[in-house]
PDB file of C-alpha atoms in Angstrom:
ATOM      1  CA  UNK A  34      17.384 -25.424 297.076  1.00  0.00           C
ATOM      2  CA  UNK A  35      17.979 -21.651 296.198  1.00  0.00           C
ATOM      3  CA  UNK A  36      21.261 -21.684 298.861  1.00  0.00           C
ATOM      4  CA  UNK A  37      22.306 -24.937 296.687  1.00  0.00           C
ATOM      5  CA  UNK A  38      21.816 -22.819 293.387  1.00  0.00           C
ATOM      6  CA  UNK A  39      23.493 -19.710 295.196  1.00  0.00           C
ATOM      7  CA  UNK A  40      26.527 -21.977 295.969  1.00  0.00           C
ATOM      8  CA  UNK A  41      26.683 -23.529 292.790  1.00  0.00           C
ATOM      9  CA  UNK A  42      26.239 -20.063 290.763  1.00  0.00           C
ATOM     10  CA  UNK A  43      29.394 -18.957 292.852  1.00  0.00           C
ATOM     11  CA  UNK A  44      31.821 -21.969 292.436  1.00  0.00           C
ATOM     12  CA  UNK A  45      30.812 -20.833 288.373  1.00  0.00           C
ATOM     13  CA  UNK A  46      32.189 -17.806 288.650  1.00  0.00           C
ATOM     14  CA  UNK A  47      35.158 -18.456 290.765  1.00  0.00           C
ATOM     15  CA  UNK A  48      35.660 -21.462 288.230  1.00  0.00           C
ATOM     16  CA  UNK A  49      35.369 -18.660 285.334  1.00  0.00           C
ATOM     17  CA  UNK A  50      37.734 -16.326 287.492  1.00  0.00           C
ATOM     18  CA  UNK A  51      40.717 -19.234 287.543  1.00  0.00           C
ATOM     19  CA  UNK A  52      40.022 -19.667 283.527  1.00  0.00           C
ATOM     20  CA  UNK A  53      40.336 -15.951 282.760  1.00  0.00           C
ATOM     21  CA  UNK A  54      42.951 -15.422 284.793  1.00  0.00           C
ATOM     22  CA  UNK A  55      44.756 -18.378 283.380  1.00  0.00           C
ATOM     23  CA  UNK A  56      44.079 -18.133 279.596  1.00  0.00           C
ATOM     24  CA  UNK A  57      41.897 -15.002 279.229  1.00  0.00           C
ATOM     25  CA  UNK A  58      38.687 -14.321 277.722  1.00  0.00           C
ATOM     26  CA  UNK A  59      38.986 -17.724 275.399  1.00  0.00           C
ATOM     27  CA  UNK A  60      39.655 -20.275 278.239  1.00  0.00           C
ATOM     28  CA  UNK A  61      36.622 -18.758 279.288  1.00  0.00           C
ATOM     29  CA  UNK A  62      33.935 -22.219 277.980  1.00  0.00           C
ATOM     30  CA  UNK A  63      31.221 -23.420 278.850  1.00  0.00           C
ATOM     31  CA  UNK A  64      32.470 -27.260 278.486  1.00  0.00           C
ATOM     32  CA  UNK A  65      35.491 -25.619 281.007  1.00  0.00           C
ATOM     33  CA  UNK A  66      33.228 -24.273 283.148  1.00  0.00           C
ATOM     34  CA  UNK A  67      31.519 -27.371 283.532  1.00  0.00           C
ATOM     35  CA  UNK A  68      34.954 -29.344 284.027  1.00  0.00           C
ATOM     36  CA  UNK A  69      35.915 -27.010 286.425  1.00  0.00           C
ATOM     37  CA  UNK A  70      32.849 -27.352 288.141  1.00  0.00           C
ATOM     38  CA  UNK A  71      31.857 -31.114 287.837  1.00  0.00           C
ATOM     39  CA  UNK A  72      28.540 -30.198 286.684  1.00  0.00           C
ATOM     40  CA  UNK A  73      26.736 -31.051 283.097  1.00  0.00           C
ATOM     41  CA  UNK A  74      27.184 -28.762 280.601  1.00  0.00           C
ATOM     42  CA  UNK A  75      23.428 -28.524 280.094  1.00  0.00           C
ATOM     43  CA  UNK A  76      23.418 -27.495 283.967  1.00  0.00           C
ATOM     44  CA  UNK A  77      26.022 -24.465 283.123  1.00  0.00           C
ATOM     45  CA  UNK A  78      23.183 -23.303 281.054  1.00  0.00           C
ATOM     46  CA  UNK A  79      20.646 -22.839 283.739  1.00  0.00           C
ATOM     47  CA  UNK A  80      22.705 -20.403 285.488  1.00  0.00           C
ATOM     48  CA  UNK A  81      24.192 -18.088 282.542  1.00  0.00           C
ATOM     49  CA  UNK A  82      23.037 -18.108 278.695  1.00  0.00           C
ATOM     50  CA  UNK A  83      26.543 -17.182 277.613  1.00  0.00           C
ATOM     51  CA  UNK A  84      29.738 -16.512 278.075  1.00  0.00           C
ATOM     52  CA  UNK A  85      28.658 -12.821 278.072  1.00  0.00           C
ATOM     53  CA  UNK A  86      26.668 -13.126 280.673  1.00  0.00           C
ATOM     54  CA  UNK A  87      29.139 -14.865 283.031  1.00  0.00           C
ATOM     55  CA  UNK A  88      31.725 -11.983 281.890  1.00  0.00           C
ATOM     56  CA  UNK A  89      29.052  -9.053 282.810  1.00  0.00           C
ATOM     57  CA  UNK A  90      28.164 -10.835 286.568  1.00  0.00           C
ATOM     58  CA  UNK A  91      31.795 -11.544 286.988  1.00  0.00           C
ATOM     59  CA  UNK A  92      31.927  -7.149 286.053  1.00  0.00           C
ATOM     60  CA  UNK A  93      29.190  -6.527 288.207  1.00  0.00           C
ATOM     61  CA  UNK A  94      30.839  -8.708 291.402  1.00  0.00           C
ATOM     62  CA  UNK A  95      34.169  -8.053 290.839  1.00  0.00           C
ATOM     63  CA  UNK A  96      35.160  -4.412 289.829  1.00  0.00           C
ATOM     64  CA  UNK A  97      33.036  -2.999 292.953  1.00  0.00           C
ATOM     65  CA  UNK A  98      35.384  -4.353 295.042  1.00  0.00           C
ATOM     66  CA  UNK A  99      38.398  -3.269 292.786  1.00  0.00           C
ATOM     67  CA  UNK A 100      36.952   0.082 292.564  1.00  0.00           C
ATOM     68  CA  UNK A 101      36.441  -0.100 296.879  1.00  0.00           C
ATOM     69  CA  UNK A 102      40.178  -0.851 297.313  1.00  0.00           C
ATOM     70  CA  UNK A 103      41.310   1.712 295.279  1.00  0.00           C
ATOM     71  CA  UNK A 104      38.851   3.985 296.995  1.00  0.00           C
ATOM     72  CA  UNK A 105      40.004   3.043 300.410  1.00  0.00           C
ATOM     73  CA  UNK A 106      43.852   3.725 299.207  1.00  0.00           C
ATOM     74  CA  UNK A 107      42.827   7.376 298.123  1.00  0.00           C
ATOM     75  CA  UNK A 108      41.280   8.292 301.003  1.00  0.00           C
ATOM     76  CA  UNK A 109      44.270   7.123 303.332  1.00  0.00           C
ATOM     77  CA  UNK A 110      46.393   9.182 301.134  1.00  0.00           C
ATOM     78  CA  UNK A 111      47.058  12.913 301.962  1.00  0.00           C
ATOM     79  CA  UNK A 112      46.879  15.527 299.557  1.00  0.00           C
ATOM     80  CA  UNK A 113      45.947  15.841 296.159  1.00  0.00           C
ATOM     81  CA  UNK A 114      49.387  14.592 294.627  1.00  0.00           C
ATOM     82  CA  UNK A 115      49.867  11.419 296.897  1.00  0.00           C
ATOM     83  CA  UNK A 116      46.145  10.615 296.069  1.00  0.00           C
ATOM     84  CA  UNK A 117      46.667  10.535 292.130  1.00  0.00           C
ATOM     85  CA  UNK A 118      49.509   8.757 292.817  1.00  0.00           C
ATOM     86  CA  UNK A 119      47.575   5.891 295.214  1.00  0.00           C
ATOM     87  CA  UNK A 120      45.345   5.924 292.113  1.00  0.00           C
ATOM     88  CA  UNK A 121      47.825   4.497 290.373  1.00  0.00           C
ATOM     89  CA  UNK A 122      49.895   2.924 292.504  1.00  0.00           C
ATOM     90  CA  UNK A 123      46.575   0.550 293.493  1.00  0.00           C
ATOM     91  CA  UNK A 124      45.643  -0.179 290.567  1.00  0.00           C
ATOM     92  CA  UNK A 125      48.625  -1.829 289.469  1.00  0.00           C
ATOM     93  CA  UNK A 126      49.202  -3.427 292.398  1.00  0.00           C
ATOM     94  CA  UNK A 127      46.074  -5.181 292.080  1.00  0.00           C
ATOM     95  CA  UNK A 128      47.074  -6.722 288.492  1.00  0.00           C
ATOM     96  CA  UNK A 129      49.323  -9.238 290.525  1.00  0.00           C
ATOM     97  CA  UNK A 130      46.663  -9.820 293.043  1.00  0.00           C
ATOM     98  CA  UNK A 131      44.960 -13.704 292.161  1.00  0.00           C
ATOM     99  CA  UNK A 132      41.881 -12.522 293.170  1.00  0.00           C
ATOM    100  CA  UNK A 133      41.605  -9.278 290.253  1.00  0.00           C
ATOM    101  CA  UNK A 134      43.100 -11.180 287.312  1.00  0.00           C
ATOM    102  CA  UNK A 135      40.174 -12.413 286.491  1.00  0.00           C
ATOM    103  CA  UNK A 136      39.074  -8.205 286.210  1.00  0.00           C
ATOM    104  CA  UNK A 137      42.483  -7.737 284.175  1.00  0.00           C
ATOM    105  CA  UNK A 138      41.504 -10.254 281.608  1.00  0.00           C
ATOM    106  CA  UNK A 139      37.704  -9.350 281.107  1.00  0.00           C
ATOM    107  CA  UNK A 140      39.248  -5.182 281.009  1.00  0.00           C
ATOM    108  CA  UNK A 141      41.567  -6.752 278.269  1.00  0.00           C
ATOM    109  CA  UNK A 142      39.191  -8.391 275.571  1.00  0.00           C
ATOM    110  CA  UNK A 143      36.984  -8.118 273.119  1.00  0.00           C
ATOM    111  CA  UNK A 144      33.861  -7.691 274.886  1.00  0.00           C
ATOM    112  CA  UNK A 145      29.681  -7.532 274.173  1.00  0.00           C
ATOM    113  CA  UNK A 146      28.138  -3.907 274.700  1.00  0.00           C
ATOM    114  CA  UNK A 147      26.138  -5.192 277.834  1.00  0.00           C
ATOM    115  CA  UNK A 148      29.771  -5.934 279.996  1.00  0.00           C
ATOM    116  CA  UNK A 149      31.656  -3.559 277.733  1.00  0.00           C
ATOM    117  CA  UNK A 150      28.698  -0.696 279.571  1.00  0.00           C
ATOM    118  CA  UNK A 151      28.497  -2.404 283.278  1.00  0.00           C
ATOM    119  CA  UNK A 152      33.048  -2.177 283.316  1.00  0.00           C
ATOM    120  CA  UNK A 153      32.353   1.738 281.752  1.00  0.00           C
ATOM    121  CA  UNK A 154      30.120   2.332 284.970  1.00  0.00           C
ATOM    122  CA  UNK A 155      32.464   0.645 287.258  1.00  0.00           C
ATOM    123  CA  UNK A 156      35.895   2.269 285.512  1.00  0.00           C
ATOM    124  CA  UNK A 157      33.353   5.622 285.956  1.00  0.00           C
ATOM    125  CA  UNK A 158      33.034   5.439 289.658  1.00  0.00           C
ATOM    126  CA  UNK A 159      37.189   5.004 289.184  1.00  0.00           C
ATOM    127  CA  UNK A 160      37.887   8.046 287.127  1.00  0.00           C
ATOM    128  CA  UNK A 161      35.558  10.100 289.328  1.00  0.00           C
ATOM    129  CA  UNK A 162      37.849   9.786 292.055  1.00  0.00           C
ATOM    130  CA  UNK A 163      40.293  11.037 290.120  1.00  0.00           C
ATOM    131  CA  UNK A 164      38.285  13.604 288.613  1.00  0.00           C
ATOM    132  CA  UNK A 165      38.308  15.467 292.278  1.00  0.00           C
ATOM    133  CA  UNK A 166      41.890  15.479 293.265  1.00  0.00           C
ATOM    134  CA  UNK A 167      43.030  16.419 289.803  1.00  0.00           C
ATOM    135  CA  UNK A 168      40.376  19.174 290.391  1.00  0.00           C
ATOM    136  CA  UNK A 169      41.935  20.312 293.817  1.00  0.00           C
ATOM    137  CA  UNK A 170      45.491  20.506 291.907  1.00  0.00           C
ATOM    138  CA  UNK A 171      44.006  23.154 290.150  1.00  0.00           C
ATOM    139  CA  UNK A 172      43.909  21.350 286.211  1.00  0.00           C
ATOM    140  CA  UNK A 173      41.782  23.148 283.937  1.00  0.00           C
ATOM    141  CA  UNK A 174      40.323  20.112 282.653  1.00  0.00           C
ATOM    142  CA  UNK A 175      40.376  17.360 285.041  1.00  0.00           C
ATOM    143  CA  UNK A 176      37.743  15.209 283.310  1.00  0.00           C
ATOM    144  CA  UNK A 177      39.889  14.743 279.892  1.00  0.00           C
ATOM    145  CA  UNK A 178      43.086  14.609 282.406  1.00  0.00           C
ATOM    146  CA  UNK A 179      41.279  11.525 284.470  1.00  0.00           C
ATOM    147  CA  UNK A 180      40.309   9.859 281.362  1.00  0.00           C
ATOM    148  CA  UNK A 181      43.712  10.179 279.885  1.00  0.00           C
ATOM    149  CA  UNK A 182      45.576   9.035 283.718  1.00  0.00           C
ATOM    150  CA  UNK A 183      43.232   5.919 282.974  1.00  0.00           C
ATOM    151  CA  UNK A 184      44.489   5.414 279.780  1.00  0.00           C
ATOM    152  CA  UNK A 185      47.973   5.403 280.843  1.00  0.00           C
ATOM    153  CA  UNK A 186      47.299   2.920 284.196  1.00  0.00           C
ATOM    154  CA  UNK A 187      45.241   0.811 281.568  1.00  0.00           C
ATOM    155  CA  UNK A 188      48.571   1.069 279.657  1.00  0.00           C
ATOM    156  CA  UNK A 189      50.505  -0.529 282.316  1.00  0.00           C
ATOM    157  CA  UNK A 190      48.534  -2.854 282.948  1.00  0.00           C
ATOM    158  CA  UNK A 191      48.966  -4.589 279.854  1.00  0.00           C
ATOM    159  CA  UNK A 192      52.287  -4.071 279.811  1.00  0.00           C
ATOM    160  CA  UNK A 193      52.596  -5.865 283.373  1.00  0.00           C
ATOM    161  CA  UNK A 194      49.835  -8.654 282.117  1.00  0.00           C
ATOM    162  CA  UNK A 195      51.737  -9.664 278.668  1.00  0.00           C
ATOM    163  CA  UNK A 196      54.940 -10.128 281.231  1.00  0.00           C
ATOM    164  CA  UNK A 197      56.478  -7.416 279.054  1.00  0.00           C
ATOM    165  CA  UNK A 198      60.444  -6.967 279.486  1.00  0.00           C
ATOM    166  CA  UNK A 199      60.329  -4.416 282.203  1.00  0.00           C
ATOM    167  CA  UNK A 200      60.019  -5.707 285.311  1.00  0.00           C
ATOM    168  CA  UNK A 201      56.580  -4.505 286.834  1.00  0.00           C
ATOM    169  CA  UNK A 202      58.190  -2.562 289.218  1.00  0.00           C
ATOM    170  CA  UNK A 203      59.392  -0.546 286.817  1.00  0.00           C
ATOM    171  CA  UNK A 204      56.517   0.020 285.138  1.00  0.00           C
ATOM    172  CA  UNK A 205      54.405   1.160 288.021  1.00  0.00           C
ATOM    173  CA  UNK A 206      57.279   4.114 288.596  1.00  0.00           C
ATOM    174  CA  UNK A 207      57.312   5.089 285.142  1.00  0.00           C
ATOM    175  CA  UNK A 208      53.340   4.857 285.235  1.00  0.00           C
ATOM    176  CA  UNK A 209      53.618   7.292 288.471  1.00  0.00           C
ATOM    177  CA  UNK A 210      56.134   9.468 287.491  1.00  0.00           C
ATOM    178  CA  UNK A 211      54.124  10.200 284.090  1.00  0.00           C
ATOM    179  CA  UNK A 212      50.446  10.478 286.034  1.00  0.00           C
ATOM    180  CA  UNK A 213      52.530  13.270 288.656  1.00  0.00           C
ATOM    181  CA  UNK A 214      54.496  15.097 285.855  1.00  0.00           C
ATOM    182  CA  UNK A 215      51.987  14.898 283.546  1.00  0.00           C
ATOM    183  CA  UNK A 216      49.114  16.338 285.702  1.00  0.00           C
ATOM    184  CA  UNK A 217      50.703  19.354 286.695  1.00  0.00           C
ATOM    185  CA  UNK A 218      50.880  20.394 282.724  1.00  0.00           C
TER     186      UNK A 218
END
């Protein structure tokens, strides 16, 4: 019975995955979920008592392993410079990635203060990263500087997620090119 529940609880959250990643944070129902699903409504309850808390296990699952690839890309890079730059670079790749949209969307909305804290924790372990190699450049304040490098990836992403005019290509360069120039001042 609990492997049954375990099974079910994850085809719910891959089902709420698909709905973020295909109309954000309001495709994102319970009568969906069931749909998706081809359970009861009354059976989506049993597993999560809201939408929030789907959004905050989906945070909990999900940005770990965002936060581990970006990791991973860091540490294969070489040098201070090419690691704020993998920072980056990962990141945005990952917005095309199927399996991180879902991340995109939930880092994009209007969210409660429970998943609003568990995606500050998991951008935290992010910006940490950053914190160090910005620290071996030599910046006198590589805290603020992380926090603002995250602003400008978050940036991008939205620009690559609303399908802006720029092809995302293009956007990831200009993202780099500001994180590397803008570091050194």
């Amino acid at each position: 019975m609990a492997e049954h529940r375990s099974m079910q609880r994850a085809a719910l959250l891959d089902a709420a995955r698909s709905l973020l990643s295909e109309g954000g944070t309001e495709a994102l129902t319970f009568p969906a979920l069931a749909e998706r699903t081809g359970l009861a409504r009354s059976s989506v309850y049993e597993y999560f008592r809201s939408r929030a808390a789907v959004v905050e296990e989906l945070c909990e699952v999900d940005f770990p392993v965002w936060t581990a690839e970006v990791e991973a890309a860091m540490a294969a890079a070489g040098g201070a410079g090419a690691k704020i730059e993998a920072y980056v670079r990962k990141q945005l790749e990952l917005v095309g990635d199927r399996r991180h949209r879902a991340v995109v969307a939930i880092s994009a909305s209007e969210l409660d203060a429970g998943a609003r804290e568990k995606i500050r924790a998991a951008h935290g372990g992010l910006v940490a990263m950053v914190v160090e190699a910005l620290a071996d450049l030599g910046h006198a304040e590589p805290r603020l500087a992380a926090m603002l490098l995250q602003g400008v990836v978050d940036a991008a992403v939205r620009r690559i997620e609303l399908g802006a005019a720029e092809h995302p290509d293009a956007i990831t360069e200009a993202a780099v090119a500001m994180a590397l120039r803008g570091v050194r001042g």
